[in-house]
PDB file of C-alpha atoms in Angstrom:
ATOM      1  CA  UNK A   1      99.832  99.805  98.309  1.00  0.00           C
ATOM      2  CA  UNK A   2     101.360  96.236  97.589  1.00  0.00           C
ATOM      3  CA  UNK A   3     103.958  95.558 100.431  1.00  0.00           C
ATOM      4  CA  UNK A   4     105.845  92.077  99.667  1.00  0.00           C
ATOM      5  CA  UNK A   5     108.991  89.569 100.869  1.00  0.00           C
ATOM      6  CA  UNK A   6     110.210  87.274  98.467  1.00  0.00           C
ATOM      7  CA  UNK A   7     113.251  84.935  98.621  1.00  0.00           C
ATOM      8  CA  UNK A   8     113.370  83.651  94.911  1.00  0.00           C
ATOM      9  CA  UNK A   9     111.301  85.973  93.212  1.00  0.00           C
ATOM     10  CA  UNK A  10     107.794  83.804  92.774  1.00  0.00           C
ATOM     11  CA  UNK A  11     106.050  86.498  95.613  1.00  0.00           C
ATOM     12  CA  UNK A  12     107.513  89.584  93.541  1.00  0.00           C
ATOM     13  CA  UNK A  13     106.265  88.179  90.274  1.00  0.00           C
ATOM     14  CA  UNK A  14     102.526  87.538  92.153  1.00  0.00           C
ATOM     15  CA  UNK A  15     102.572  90.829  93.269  1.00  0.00           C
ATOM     16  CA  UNK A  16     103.009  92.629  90.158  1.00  0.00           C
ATOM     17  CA  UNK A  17     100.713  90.435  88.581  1.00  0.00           C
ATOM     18  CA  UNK A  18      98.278  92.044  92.028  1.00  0.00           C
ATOM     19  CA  UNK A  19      99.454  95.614  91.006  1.00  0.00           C
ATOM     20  CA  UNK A  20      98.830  94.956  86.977  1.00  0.00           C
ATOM     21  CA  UNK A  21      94.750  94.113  88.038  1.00  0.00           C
ATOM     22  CA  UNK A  22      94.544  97.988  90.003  1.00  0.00           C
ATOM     23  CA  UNK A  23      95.035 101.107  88.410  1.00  0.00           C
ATOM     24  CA  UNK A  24      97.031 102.800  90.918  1.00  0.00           C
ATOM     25  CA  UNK A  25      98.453 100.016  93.227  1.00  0.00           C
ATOM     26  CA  UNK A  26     101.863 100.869  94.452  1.00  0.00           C
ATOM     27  CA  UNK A  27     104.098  98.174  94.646  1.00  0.00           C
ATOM     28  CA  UNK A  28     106.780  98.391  97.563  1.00  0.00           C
ATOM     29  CA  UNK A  29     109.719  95.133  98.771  1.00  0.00           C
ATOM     30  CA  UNK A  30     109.105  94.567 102.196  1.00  0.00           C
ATOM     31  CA  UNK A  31     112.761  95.075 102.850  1.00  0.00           C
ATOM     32  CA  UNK A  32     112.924  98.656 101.730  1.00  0.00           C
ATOM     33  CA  UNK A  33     109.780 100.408 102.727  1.00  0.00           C
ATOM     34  CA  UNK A  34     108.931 102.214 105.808  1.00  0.00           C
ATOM     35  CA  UNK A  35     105.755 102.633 107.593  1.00  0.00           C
ATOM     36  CA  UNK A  36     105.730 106.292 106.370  1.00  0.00           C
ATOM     37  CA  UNK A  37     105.735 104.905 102.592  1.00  0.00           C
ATOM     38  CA  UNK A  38     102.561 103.055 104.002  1.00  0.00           C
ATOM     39  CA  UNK A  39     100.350 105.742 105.567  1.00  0.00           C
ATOM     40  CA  UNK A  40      99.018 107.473 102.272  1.00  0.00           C
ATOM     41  CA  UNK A  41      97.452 104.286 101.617  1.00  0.00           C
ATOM     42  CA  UNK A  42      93.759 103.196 102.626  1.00  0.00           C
ATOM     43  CA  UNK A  43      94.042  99.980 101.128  1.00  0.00           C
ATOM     44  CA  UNK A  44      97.253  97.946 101.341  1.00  0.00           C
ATOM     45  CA  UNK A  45      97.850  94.533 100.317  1.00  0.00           C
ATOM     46  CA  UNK A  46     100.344  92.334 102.007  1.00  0.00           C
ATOM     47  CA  UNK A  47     102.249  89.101 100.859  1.00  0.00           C
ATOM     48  CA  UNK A  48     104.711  87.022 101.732  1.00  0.00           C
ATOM     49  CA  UNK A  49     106.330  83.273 101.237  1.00  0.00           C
ATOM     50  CA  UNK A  50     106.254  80.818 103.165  1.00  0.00           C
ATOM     51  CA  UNK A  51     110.022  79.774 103.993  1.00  0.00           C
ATOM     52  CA  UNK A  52     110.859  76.940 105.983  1.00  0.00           C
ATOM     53  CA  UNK A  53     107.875  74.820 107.724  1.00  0.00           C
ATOM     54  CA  UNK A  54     105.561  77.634 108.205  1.00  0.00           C
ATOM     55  CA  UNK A  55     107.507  80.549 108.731  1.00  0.00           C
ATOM     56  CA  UNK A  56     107.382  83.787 107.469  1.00  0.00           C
ATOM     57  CA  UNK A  57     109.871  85.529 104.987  1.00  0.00           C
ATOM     58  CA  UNK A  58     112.750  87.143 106.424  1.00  0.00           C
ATOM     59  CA  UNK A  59     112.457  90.238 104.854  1.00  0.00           C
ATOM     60  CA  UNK A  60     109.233  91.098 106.732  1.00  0.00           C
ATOM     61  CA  UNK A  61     111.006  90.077 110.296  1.00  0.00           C
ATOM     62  CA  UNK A  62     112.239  94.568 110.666  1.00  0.00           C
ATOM     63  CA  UNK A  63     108.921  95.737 108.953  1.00  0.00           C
ATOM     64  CA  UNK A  64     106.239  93.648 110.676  1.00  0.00           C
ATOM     65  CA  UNK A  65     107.122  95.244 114.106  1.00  0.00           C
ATOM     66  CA  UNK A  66     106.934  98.497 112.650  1.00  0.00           C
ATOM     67  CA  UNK A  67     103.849  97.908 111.082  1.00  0.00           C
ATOM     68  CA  UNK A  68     102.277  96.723 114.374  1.00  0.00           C
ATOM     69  CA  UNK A  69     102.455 100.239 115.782  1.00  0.00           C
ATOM     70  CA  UNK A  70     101.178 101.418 113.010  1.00  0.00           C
ATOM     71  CA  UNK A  71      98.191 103.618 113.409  1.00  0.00           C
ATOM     72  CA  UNK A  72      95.189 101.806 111.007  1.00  0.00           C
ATOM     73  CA  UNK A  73      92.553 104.273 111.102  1.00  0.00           C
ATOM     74  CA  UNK A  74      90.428 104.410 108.139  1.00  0.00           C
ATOM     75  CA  UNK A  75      92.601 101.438 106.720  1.00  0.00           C
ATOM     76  CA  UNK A  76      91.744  98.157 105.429  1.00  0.00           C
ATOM     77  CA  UNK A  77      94.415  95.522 104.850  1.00  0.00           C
ATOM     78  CA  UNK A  78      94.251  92.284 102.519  1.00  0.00           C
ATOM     79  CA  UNK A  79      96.874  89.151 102.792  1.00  0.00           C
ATOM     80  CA  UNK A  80      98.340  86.812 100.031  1.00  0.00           C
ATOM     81  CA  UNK A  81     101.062  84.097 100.520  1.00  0.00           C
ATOM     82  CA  UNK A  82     102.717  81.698  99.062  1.00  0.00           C
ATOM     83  CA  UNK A  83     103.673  78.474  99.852  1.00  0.00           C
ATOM     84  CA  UNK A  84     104.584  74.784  98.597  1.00  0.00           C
ATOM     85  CA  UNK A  85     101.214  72.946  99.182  1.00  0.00           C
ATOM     86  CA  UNK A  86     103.081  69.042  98.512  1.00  0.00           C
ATOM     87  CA  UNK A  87     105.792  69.477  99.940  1.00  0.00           C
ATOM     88  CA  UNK A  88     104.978  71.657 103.055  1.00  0.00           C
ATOM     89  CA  UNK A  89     101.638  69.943 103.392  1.00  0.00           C
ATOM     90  CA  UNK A  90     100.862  70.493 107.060  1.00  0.00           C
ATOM     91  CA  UNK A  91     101.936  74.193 106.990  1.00  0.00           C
ATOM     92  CA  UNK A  92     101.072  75.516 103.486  1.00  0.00           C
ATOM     93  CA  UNK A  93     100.978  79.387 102.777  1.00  0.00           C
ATOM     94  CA  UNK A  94     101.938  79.533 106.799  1.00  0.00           C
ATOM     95  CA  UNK A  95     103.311  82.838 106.566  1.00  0.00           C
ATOM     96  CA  UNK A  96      99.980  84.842 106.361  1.00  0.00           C
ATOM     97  CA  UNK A  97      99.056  83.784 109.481  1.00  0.00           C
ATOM     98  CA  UNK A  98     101.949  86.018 110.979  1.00  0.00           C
ATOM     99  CA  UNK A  99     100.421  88.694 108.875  1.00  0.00           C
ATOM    100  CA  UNK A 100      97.370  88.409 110.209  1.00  0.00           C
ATOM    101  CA  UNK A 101      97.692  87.822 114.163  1.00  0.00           C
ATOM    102  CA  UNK A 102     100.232  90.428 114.148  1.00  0.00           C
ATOM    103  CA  UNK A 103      97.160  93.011 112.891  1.00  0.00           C
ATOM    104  CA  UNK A 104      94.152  91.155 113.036  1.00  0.00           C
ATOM    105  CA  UNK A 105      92.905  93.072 116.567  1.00  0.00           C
ATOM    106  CA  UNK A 106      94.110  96.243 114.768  1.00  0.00           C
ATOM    107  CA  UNK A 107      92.531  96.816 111.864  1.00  0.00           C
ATOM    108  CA  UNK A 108      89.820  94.944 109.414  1.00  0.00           C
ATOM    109  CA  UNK A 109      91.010  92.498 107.387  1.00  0.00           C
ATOM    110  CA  UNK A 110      89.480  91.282 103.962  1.00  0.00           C
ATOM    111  CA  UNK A 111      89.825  89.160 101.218  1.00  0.00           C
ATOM    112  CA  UNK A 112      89.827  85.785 102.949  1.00  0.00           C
ATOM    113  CA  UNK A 113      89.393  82.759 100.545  1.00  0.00           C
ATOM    114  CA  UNK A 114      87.636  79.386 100.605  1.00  0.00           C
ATOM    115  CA  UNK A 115      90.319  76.202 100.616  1.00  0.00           C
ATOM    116  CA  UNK A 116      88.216  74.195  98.344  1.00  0.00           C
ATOM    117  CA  UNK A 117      89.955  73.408  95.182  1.00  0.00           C
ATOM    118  CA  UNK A 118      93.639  73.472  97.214  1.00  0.00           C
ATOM    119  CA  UNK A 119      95.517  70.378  97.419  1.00  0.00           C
ATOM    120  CA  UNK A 120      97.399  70.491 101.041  1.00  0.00           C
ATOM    121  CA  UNK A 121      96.592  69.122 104.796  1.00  0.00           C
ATOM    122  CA  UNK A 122      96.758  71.783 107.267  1.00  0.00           C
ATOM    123  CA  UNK A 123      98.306  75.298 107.691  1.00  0.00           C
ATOM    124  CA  UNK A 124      97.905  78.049 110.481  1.00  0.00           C
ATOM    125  CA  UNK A 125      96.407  80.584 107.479  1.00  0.00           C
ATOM    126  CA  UNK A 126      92.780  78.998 107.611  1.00  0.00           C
ATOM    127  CA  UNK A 127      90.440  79.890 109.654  1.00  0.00           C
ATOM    128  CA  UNK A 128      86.902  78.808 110.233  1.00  0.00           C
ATOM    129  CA  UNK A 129      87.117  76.983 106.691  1.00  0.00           C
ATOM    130  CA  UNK A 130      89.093  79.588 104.361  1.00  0.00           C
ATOM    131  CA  UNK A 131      92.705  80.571 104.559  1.00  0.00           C
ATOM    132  CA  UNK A 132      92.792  84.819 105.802  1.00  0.00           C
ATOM    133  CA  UNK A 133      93.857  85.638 101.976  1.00  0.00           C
ATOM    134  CA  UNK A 134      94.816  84.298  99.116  1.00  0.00           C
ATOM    135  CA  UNK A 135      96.900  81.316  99.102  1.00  0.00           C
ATOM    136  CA  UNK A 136      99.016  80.856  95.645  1.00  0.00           C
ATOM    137  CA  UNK A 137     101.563  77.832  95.437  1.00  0.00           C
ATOM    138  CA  UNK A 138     104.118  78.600  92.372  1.00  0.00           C
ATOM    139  CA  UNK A 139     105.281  75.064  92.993  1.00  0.00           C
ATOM    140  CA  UNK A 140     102.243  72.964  92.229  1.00  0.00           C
ATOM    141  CA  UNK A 141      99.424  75.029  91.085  1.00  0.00           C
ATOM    142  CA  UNK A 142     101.340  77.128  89.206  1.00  0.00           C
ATOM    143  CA  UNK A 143      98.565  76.863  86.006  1.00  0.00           C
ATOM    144  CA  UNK A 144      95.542  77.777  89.184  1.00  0.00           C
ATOM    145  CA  UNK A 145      97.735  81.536  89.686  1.00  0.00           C
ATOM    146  CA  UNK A 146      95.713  83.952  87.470  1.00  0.00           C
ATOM    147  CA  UNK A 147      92.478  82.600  88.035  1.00  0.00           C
ATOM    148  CA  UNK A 148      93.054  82.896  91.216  1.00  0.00           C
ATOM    149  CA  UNK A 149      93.994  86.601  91.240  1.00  0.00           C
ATOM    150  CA  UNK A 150      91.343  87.583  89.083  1.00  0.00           C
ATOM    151  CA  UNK A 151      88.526  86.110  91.497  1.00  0.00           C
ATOM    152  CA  UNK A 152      90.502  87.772  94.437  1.00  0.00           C
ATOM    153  CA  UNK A 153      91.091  91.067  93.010  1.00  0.00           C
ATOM    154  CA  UNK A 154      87.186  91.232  92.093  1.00  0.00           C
ATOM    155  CA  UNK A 155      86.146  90.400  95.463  1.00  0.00           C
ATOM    156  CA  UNK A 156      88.688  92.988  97.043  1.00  0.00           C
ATOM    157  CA  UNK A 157      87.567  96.145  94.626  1.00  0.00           C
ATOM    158  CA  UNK A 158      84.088  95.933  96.634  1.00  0.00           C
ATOM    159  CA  UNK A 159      86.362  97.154  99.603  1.00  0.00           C
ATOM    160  CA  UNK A 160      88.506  99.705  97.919  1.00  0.00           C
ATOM    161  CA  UNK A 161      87.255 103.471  98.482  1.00  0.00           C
TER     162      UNK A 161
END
């Protein structure tokens, strides 16, 4: 399952481009899906933009709580944001880091990605050297998108039952 929040429409558009690279991803708006949509689901992908400096799209701000309590047994979860790496420098693709403190004690977390190659200062997604998913900016590095997915998705399939 693909779970997503997107103001303008640039996070939808990733995410279907995530869903087109599975053959049976689901693909669900993170302001209409409930965590009973979710538990079928041993994989799920989540994404969001980055809105503001750092903070994470509102249409996660019901479902996140709800996916806290979540039970994550057997589950692995992967993260992708979005986020304007020139203009938001010093908090790009912030909103996966509320993704993943809000589950990273709860459940194993893959797909993290290397920063090398991204133009941008600092942002509260990267971790020990590499951002806790994949970082896309639609803004900037628009033409770096698909490649970008591609490499992801192939590193992700290793985790998919």
């Amino acid at each position: 399952a693909i779970v997503y929040g997107s103001s303008s429409g640039a996070t939808e558009s990733v995410a279907e481009k995530i869903q087109a690279s599975f053959d049976d991803a689901k693909l669900f708006n993170a302001d209409s899906v409930s965590v009973d949509d979710l538990k079928p689901f041993d994989f799920l992908i989540f994404g969001a933009s980055t809105t503001g400096v750092g903070d994470l799209q509102d249409d996660w701000e019901t479902l996140l709580p709800q996916i806290e309590k979540m039970d994550f047994t057997g589950k692995t979860v992967a993260l992708f944001g979005l986020g304007d790496s020139a203009s938001f420098s010093t908090s790009f693709a912030g909103a996966m880091a509320f993704l993943y403190n809000a589950l990273k004690d709860k459940v194993k977390i893959v797909g993290a990605v290397s920063t090398d190659g991204y133009n941008f200062d600092d942002s509260e997604a990267v971790i020990d050297g590499k951002f806790v998913g994949l970082a896309l900016d639609e803004d900037n590095e628009y033409e770096e998108t698909d490649e970008r997915i591609e490499k992801w998705v192939n590193d992700l399939k290793q985790y998919i039952k």
